[in-house]
N, CA, C and O atoms as a Tripos MOL2 file, in Angstrom:
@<TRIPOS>MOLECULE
protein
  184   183    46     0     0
PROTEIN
NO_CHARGES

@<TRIPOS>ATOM
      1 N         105.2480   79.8660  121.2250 N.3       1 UNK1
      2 CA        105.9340   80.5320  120.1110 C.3       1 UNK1
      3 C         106.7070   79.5160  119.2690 C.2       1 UNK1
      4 O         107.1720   78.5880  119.9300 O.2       1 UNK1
      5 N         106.9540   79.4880  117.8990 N.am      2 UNK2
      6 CA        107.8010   78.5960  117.2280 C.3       2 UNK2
      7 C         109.2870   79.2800  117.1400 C.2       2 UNK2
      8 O         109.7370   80.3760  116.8070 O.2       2 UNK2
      9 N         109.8060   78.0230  117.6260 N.am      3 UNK3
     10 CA        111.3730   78.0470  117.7070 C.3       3 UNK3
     11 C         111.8170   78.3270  116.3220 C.2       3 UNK3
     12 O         111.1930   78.0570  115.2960 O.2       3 UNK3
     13 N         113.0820   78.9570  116.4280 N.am      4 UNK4
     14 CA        113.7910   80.2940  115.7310 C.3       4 UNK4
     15 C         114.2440   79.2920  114.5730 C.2       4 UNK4
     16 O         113.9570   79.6700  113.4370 O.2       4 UNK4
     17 N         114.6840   78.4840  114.6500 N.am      5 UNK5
     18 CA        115.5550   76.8540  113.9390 C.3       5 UNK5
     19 C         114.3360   77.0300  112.6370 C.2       5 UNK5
     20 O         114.5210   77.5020  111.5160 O.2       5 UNK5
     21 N         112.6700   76.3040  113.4080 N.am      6 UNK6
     22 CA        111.7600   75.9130  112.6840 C.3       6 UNK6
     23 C         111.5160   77.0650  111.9330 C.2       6 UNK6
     24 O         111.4810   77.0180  110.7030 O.2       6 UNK6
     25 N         111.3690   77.9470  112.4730 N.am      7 UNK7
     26 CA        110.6210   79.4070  111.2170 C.3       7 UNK7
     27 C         111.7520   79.5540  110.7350 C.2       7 UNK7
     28 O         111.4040   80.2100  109.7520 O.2       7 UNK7
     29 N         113.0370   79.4550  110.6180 N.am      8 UNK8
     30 CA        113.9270   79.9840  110.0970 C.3       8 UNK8
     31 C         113.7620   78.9180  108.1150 C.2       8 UNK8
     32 O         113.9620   79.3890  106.9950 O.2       8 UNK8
     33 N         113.3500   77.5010  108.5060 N.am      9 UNK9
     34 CA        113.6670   76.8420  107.7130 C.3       9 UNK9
     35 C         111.8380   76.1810  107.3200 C.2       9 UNK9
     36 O         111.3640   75.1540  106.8350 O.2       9 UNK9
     37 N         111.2580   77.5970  107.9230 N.am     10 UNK10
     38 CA        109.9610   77.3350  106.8740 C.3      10 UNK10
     39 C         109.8510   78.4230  106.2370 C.2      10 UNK10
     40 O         109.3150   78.3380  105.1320 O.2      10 UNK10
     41 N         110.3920   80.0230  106.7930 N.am     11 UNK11
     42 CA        110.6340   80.6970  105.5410 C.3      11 UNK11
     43 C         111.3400   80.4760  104.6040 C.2      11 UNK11
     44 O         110.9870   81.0410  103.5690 O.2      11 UNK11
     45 N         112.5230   79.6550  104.5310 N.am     12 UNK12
     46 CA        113.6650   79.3140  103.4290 C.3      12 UNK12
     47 C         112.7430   78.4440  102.2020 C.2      12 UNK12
     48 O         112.9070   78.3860  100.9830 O.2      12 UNK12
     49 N         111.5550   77.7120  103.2480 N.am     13 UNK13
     50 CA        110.7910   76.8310  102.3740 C.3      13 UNK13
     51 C         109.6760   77.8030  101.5740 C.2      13 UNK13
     52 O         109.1430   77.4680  100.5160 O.2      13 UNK13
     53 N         109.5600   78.3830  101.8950 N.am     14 UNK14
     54 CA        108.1570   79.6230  101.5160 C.3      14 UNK14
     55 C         109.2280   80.2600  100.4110 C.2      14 UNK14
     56 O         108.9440   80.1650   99.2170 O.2      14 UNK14
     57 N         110.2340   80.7910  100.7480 N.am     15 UNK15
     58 CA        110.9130   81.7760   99.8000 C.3      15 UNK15
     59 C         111.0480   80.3390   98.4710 C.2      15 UNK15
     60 O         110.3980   80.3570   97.4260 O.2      15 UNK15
     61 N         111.8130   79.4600   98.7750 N.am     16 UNK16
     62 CA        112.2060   78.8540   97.9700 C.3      16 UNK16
     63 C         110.3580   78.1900   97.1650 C.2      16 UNK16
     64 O         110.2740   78.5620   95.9940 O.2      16 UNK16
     65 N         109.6830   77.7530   97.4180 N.am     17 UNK17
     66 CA        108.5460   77.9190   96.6300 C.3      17 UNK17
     67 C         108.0150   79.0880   96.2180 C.2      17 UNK17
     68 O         107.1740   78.9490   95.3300 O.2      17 UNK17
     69 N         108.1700   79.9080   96.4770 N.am     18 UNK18
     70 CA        107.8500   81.2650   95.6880 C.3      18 UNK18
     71 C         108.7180   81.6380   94.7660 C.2      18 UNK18
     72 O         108.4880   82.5290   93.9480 O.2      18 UNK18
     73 N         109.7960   80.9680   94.8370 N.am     19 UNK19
     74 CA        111.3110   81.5900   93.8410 C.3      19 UNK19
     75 C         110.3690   80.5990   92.8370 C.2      19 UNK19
     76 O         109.6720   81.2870   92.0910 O.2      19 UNK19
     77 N         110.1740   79.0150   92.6310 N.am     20 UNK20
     78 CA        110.1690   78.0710   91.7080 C.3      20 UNK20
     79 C         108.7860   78.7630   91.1070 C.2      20 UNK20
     80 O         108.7920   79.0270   89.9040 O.2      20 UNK20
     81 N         107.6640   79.0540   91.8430 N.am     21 UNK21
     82 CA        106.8540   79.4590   91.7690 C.3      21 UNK21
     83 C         106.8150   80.9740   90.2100 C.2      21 UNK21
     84 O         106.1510   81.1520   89.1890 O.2      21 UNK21
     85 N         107.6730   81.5240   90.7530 N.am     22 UNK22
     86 CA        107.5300   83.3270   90.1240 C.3      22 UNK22
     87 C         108.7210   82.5950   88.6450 C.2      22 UNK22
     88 O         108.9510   83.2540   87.6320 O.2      22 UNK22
     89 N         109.3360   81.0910   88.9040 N.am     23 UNK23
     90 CA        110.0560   81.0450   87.5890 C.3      23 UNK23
     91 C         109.0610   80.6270   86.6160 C.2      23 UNK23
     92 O         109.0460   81.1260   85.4900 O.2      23 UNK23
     93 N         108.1940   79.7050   86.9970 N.am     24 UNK24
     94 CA        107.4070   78.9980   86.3590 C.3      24 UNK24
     95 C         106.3880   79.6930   86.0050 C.2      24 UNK24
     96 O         105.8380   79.3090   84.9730 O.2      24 UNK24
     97 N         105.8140   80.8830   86.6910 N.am     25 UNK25
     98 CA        105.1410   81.7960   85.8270 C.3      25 UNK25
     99 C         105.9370   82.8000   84.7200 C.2      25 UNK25
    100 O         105.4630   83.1530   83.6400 O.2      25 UNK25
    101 N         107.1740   83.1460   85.2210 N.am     26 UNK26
    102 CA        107.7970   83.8370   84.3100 C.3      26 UNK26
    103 C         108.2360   83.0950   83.0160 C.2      26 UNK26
    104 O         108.2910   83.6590   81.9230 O.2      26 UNK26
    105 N         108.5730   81.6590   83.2450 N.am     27 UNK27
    106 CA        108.2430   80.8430   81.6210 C.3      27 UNK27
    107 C         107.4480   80.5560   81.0660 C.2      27 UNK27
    108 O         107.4430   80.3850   79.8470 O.2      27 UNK27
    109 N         106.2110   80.3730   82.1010 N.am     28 UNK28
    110 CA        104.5340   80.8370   81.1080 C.3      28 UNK28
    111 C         104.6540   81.8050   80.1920 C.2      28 UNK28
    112 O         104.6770   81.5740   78.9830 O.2      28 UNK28
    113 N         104.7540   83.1840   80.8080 N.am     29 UNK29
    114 CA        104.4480   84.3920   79.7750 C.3      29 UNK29
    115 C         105.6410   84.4360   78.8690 C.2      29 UNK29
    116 O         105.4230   85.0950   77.8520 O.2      29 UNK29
    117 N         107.0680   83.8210   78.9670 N.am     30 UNK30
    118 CA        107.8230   83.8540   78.1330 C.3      30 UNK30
    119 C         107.1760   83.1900   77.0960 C.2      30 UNK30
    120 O         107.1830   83.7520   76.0010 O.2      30 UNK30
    121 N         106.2890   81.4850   77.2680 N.am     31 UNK31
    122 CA        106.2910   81.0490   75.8370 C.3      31 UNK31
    123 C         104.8790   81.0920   75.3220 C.2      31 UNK31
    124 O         104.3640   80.3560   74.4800 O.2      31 UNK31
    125 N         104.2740   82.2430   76.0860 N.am     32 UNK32
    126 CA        103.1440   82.6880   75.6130 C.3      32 UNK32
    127 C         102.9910   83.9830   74.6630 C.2      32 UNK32
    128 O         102.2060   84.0960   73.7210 O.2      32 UNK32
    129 N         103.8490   84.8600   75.0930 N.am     33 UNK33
    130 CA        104.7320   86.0490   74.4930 C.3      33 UNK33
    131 C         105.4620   85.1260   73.0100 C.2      33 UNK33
    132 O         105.2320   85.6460   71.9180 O.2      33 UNK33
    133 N         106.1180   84.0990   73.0200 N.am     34 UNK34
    134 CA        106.9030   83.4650   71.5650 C.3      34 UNK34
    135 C         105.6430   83.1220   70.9200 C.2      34 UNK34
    136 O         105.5170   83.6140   69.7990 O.2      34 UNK34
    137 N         104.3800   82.1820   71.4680 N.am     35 UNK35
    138 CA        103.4630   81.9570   70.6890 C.3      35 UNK35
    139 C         102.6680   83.0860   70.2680 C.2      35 UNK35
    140 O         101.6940   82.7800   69.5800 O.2      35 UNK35
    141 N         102.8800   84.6370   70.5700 N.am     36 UNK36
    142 CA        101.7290   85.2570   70.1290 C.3      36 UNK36
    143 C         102.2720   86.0140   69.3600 C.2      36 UNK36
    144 O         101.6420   86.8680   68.7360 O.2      36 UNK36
    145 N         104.0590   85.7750   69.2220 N.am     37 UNK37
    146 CA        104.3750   86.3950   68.1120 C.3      37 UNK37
    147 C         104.6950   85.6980   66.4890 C.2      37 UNK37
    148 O         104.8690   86.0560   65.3240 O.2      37 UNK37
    149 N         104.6410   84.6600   67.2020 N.am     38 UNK38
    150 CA        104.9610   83.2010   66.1160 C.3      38 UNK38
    151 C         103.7310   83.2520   65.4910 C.2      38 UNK38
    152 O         103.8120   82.8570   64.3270 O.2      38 UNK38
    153 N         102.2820   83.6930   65.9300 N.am     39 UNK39
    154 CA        100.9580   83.5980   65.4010 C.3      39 UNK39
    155 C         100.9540   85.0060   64.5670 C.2      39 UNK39
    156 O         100.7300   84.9280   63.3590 O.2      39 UNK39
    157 N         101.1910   86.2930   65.1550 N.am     40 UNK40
    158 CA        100.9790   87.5030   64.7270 C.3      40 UNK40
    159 C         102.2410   87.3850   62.9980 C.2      40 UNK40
    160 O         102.0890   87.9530   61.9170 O.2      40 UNK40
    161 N         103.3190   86.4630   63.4360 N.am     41 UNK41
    162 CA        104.2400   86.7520   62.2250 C.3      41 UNK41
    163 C         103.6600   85.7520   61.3580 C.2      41 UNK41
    164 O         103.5800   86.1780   60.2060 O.2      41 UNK41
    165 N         103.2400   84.6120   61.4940 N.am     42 UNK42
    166 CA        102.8410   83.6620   60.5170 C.3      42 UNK42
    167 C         100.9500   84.4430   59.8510 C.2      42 UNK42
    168 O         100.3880   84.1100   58.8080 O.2      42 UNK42
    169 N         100.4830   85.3700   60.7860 N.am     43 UNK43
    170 CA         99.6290   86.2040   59.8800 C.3      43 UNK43
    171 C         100.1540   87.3240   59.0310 C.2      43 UNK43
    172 O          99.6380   87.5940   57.9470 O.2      43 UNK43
    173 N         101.0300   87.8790   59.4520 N.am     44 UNK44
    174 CA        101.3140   88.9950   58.8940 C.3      44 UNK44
    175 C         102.1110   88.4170   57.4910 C.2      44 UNK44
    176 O         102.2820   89.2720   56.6210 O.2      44 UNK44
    177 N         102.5230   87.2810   57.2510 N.am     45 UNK45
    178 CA        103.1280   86.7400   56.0410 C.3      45 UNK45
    179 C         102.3820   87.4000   55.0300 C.2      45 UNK45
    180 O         101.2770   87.9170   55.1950 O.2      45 UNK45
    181 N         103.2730   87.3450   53.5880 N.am     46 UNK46
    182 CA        101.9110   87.7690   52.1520 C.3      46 UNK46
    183 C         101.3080   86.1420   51.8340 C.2      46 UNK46
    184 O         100.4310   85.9630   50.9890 O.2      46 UNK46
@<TRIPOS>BOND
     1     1     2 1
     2     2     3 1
     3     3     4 2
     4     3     5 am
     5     5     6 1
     6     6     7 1
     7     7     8 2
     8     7     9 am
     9     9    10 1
    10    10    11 1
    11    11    12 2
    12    11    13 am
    13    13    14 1
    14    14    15 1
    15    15    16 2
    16    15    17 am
    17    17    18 1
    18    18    19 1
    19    19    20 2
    20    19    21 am
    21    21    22 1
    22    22    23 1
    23    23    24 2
    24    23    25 am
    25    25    26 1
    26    26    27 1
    27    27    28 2
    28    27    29 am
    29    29    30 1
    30    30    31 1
    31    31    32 2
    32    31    33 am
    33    33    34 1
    34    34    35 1
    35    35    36 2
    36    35    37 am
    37    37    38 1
    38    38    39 1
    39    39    40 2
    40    39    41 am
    41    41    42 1
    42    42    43 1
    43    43    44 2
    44    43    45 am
    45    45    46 1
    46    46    47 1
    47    47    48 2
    48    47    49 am
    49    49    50 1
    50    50    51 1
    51    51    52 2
    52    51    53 am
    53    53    54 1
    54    54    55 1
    55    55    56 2
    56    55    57 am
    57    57    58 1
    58    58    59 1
    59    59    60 2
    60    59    61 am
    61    61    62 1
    62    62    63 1
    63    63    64 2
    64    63    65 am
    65    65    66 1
    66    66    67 1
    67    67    68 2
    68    67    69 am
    69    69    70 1
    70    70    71 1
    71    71    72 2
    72    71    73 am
    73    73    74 1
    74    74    75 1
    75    75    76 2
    76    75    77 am
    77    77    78 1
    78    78    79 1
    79    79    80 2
    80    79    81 am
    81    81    82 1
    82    82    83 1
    83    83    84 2
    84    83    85 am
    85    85    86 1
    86    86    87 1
    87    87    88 2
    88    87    89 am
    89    89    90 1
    90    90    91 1
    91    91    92 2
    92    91    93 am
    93    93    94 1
    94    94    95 1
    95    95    96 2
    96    95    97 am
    97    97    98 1
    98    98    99 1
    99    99   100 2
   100    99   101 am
   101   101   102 1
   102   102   103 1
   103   103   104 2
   104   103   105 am
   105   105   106 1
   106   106   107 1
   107   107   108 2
   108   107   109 am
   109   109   110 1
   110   110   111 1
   111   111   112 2
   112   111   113 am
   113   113   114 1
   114   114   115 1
   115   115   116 2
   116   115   117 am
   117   117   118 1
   118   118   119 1
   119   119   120 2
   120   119   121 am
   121   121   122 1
   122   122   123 1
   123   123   124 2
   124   123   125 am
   125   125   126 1
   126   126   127 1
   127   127   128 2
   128   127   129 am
   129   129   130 1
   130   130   131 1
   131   131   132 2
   132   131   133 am
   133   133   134 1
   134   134   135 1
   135   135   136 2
   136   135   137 am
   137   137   138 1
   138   138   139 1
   139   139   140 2
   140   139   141 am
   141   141   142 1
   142   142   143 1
   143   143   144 2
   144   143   145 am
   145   145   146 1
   146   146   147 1
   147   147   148 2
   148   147   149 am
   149   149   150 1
   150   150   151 1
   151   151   152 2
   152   151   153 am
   153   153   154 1
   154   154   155 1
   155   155   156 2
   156   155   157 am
   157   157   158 1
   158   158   159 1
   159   159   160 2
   160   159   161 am
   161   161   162 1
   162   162   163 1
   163   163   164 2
   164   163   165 am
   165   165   166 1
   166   166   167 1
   167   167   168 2
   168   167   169 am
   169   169   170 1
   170   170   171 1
   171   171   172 2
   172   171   173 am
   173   173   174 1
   174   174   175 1
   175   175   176 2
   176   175   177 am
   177   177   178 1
   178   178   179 1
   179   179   180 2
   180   179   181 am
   181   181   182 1
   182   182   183 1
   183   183   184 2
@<TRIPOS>SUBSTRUCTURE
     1 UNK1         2 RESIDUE 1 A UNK
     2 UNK2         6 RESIDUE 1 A UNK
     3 UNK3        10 RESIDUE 1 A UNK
     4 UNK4        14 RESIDUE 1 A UNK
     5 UNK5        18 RESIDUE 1 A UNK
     6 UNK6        22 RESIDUE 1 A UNK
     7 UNK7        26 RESIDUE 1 A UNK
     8 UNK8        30 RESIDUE 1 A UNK
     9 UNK9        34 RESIDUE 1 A UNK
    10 UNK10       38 RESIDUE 1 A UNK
    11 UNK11       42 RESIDUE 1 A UNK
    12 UNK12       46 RESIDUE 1 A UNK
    13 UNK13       50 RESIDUE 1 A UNK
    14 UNK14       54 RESIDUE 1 A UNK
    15 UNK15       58 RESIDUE 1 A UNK
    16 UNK16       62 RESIDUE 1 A UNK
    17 UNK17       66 RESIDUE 1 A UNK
    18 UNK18       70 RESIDUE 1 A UNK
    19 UNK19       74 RESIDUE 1 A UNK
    20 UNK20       78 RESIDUE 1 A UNK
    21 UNK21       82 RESIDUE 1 A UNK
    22 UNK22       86 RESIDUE 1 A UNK
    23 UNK23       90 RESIDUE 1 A UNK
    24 UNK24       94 RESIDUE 1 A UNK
    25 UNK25       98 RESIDUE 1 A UNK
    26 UNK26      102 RESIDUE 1 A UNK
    27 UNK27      106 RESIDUE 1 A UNK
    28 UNK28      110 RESIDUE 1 A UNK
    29 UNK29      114 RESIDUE 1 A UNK
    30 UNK30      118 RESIDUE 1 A UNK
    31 UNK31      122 RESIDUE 1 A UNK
    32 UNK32      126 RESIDUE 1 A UNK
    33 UNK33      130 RESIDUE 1 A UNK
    34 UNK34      134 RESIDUE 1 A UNK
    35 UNK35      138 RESIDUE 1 A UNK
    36 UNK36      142 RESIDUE 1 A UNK
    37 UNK37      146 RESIDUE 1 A UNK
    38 UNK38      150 RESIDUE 1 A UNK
    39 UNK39      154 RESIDUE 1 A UNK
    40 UNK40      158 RESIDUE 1 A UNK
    41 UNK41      162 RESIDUE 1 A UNK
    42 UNK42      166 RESIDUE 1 A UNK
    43 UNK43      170 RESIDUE 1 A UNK
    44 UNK44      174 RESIDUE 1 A UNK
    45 UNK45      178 RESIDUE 1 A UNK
    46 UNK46      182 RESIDUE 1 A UNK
């Protein structure tokens, strides 16, 4: 069985790459969301 110490501080490692993980997708769609409105407003200009 793995000692309580080790899993304790490979879930901290799992959570903590999944935290950096879910930011770095969540600033994808943030500046994918700015570019598709920056495109939709620079069409919609007269």
């Amino acid at each position: 069985m793995i000692p309580t110490s080790q899993n304790d501080a490979a879930s901290s490692l799992n959570s903590l790459f999944t935290t950096s993980a879910a930011v770095r997708c969540a600033g994808a769609i943030v500046l994918l969301t700015l570019l598709w409105l920056g495109i939709f407003w620079a069409v919609s200009l007269p």
